[in-house]
Short mmCIF file of C-alpha atoms in Angstrom, two decimals:
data_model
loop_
_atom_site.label_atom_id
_atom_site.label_comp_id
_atom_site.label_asym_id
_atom_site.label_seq_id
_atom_site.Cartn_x
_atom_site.Cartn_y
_atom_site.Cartn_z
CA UNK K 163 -19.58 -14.51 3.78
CA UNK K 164 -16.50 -14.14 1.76
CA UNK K 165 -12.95 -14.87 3.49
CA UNK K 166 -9.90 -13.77 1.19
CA UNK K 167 -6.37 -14.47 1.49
CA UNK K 168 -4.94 -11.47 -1.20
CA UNK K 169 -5.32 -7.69 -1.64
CA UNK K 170 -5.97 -5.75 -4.68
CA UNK K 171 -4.28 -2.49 -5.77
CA UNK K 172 -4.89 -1.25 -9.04
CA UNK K 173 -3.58 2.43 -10.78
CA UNK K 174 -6.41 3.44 -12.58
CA UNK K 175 -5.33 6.73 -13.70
CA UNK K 176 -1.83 8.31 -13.47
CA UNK K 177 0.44 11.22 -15.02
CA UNK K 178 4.01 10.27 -14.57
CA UNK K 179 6.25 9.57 -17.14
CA UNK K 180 10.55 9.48 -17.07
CA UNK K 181 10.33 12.91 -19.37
CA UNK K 182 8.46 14.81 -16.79
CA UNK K 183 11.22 14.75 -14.18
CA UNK K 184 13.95 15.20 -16.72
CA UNK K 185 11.89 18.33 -17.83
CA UNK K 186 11.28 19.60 -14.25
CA UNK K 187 14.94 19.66 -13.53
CA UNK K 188 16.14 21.30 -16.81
CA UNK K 189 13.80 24.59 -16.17
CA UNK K 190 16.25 25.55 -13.76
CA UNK K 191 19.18 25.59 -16.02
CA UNK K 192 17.78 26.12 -19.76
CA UNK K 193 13.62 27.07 -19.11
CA UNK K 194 11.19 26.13 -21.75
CA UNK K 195 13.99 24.29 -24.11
CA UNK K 196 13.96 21.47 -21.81
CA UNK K 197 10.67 20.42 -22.91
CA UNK K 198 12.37 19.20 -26.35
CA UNK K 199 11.39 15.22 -25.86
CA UNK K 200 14.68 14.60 -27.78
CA UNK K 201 16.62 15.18 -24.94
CA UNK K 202 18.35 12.33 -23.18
CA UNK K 203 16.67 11.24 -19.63
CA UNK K 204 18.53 8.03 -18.15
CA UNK K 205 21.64 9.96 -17.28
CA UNK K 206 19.90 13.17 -15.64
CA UNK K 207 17.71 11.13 -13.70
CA UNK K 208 20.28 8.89 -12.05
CA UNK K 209 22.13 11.85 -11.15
CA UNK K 210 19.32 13.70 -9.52
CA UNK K 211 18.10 10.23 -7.73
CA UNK K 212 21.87 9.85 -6.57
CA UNK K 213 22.60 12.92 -5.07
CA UNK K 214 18.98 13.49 -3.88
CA UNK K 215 17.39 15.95 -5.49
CA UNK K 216 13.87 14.94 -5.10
CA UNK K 217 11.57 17.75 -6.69
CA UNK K 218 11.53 17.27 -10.19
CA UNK K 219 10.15 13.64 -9.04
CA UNK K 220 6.78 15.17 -7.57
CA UNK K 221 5.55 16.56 -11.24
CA UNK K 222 3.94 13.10 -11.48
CA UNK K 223 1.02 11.97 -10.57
CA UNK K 224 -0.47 7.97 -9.51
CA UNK K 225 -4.06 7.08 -8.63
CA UNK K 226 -4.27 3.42 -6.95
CA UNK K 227 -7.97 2.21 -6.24
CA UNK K 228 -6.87 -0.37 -3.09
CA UNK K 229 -9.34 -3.42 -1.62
CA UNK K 230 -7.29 -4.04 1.57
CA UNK K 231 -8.65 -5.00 5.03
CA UNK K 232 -8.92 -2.17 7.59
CA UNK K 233 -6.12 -3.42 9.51
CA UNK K 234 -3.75 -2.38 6.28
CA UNK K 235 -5.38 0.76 5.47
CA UNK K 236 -4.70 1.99 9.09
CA UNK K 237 -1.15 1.31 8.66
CA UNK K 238 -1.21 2.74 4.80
CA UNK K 239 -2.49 6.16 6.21
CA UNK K 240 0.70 6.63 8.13
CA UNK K 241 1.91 7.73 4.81
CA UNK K 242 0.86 11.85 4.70
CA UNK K 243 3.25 13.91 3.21
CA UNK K 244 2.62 13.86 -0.71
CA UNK K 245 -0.43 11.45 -0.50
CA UNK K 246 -4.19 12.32 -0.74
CA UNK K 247 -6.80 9.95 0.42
CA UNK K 248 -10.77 8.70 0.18
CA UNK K 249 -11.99 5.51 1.53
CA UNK K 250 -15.85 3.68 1.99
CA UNK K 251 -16.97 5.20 4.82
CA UNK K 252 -19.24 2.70 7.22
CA UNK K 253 -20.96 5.71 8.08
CA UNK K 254 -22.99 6.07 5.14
CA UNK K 255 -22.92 2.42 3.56
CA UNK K 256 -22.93 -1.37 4.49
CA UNK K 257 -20.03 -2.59 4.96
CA UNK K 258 -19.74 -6.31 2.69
CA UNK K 259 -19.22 -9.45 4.36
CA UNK K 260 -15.95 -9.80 3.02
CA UNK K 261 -12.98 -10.38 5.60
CA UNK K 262 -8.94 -11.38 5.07
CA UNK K 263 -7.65 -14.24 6.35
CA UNK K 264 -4.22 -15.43 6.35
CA UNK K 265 -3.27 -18.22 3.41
CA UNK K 266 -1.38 -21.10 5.04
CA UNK K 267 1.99 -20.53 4.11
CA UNK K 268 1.82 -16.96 6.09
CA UNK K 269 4.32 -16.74 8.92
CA UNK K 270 2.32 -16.74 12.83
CA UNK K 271 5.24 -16.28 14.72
CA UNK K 272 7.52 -13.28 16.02
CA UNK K 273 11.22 -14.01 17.54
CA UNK K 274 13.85 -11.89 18.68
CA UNK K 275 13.22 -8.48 20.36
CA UNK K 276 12.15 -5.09 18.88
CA UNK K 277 14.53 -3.64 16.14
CA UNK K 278 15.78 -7.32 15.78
CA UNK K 279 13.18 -9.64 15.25
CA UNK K 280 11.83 -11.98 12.34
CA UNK K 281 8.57 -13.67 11.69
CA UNK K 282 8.62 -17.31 11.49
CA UNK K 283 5.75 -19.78 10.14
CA UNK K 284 3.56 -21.23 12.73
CA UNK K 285 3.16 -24.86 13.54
CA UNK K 286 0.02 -26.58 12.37
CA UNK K 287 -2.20 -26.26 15.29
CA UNK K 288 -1.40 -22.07 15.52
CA UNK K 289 -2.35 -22.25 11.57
CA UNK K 290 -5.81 -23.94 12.32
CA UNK K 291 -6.36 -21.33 15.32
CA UNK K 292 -5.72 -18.19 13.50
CA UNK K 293 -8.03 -19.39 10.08
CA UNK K 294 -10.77 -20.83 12.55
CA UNK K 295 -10.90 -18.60 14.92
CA UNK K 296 -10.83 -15.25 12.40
CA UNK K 297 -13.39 -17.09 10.52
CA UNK K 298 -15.50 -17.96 13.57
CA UNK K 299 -15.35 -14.43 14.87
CA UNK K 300 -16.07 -12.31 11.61
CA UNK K 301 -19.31 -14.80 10.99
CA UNK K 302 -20.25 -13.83 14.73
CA UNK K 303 -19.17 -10.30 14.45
CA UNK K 304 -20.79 -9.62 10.67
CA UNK K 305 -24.15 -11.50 12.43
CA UNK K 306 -24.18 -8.96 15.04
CA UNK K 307 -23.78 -6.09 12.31
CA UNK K 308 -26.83 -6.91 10.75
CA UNK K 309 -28.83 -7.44 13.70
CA UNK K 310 -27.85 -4.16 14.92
CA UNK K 311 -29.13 -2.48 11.31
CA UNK K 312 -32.19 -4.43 11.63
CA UNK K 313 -32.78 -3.25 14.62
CA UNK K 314 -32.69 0.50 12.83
CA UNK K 315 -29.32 0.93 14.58
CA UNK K 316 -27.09 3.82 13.35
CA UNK K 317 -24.38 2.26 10.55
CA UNK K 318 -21.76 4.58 12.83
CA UNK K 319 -22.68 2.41 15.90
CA UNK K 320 -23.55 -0.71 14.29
CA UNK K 321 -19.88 -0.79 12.74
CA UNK K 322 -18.36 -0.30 16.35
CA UNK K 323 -18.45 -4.56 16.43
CA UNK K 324 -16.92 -5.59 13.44
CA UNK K 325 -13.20 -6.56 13.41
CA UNK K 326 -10.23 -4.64 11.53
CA UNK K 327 -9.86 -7.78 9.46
CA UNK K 328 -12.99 -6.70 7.10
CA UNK K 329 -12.28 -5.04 3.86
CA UNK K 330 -12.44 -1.61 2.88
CA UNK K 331 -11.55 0.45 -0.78
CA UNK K 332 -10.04 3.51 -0.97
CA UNK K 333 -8.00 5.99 -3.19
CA UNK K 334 -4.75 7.24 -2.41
CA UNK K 335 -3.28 9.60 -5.26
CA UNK K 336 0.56 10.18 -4.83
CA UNK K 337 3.75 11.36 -6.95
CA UNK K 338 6.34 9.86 -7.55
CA UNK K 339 8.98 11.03 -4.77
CA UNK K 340 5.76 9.48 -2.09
CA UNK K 341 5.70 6.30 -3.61
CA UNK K 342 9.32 5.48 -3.21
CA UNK K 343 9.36 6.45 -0.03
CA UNK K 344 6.38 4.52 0.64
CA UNK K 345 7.84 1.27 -1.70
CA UNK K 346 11.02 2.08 0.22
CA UNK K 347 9.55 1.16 4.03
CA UNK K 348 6.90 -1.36 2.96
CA UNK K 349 9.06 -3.92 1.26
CA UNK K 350 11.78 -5.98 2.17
CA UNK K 351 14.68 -6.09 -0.70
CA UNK K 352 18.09 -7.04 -0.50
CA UNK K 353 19.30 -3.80 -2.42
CA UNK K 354 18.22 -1.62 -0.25
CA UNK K 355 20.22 0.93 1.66
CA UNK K 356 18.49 0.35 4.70
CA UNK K 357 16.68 -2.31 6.07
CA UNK K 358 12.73 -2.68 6.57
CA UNK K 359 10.24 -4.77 8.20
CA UNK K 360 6.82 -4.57 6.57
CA UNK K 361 3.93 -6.32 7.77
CA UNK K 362 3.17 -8.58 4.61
CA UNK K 363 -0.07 -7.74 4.43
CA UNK K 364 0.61 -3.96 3.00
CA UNK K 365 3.63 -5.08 1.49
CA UNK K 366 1.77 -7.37 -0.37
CA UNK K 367 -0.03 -4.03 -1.56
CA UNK K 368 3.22 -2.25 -2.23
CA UNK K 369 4.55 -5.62 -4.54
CA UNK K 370 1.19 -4.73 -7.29
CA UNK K 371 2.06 -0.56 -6.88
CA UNK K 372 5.68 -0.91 -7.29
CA UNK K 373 4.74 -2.86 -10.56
CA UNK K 374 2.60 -0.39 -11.71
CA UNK K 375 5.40 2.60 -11.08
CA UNK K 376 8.25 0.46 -12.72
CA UNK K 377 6.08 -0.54 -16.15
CA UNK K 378 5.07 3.35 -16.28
CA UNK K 379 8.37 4.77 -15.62
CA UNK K 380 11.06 2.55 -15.96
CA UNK K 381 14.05 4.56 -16.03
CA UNK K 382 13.22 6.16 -12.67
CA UNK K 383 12.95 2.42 -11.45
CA UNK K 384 15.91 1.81 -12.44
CA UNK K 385 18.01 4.45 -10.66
CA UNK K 386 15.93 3.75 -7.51
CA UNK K 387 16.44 0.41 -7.56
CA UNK K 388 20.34 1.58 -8.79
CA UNK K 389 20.70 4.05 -5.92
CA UNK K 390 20.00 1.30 -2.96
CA UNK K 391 15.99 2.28 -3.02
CA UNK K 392 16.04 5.45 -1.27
CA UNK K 393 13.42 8.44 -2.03
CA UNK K 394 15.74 11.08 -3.30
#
C-alpha cells in the first residue's frame, strides 16, 4: 500500500508558443506576412487578452500526463469545451494500491455558508481521524478488491468497492484559451478579477500546469496575469 499526500502533472508534449497567437491574429489584417518572426508580440497580445479576443489563443496546443486521485479527476472533467481526455480505465487493468491522503497542514474544516465560506485547519484529533480513518478504509477497501479478482470477479465489478481517494492517470490535451480558463477557476490569486474557491487538491494540479504554460509562453502569462486572470 502506498498513501500519498501530492499530485503529479507533467506537459509532456505541447505546441504553443507567444508567436503563434501573434500570427493567428495578424492573418486577419496582413495574411501570410504575419508569419515574419521579426514582428513584435508583447504589445498585440496584451491588446487581444484585454479586450477579449480569444481565438488566436486556441492555435496552441498542451499535453499534461496527470497522477491525481479519482476524486480530482471527477472534478477536472468538468472542464469540456477545448479539452480532450484519456484516463486508466479499471475496466481493463488493476487498479495500484496507491491512495491520497491529506498532509497535516491541510485545512478539515468549512465555515460560513455557500458563496461565502472558507476552509479552516482542523484541530488535532479531526487530523488523526481523517489520516486514520482514509488509511484504515483504503487497506480494507483495496483488500476487498483483490479478493473480489481472486475470486475471478469482473475488474468492472470488483472496482465498484474502492474509494474515490485511489489514484488514477490520465491525459488531457488543451489550448491555450482552455487552460486559462481552467487556471482561472482552480486557483485562488489575489489578482484576479473574480474570485474562486478551488478545492486544493486540483488546484494543487493547476499550481505545476500553470508553471508549465508560463515557462513556455511567457508573454501570454504575463498579460493574463496583467489583465486580472481572465480567459479572453
Amino acid at each position: 500500500m502506498e498513501f500519498r499526500s501530492e499530485v503529479y502533472a507533467d506537459c509532456w508534449k505541447y505546441s504553443a508558443r507567444d508567436f503563434d497567437v501573434a500570427a493567428a491574429a495578424r492573418v486577419s489584417t496582413i495574411g501570410s506576412d504575419g508569419l515574419d518572426l521579426n514582428l513584435p508580440t508583447e504589445g498585440l497580445i496584451n491588446f487581444l487578452m484585454r479586450d477579449r479576443h480569444g481565438s488566436p489563443f486556441e492555435h496552441t496546443s498542451f499535453t499534461f500526463y496527470i497522477e491525481a486521485p479519482i476524486f480530482v479527476a471527477r472534478e477536472f472533467m468538468r472542464h469540456r469545451a477545448g479539452w480532450s481526455y484519456n484516463e486508466e480505465s479499471a475496466r481493463y487493468k488493476e487498479l495500484q494500491p496507491v491512495f491520497y491522503v491529506p498532509a497535516d497542514g491541510r485545512p478539515l474544516r468549512q465555515v460560513g455558508k455557500p458563496g461565502a465560506y472558507q476552509f479552516v485547519a482542523g484541530d488535532y484529533k479531526q487530523q488523526r481521524a481523517v489520516s486514520g480513518d482514509l488509511r484504515r478504509i483504503s487497506e480494507e477497501a483495496y483488500t476487498t478488491y483483490k479478493r473480489l479478482l481472486d475470486l475471478g470477479v469482473a475488474r468492472e465489478v470488483a472496482r465498484m468497492v474502492l474509494p474515490v481517494n485511489i489514484f488514477t492517470s490520465f491525459y488531457a490535451t488543451c489550448n491555450a484559451r482552455s487552460l486559462m480558463h481552467f487556471l482561472s477557476l482552480r486557483t485562488k490569486r489575489e489578482n484576479a478579477a473574480f474570485p474562486s474557491f478551488p478545492q486544493q487538491e486540483i488546484e494543487m494540479v493547476a499550481e505545476q500546469m500553470e508553471s508549465a504554460f508560463a515557462s513556455l509562453m511567457p508573454q501570454t502569462y504575463a498579460a493574463f496575469e496583467k489583465n486580472g486572470r481572465v480567459a479572453p
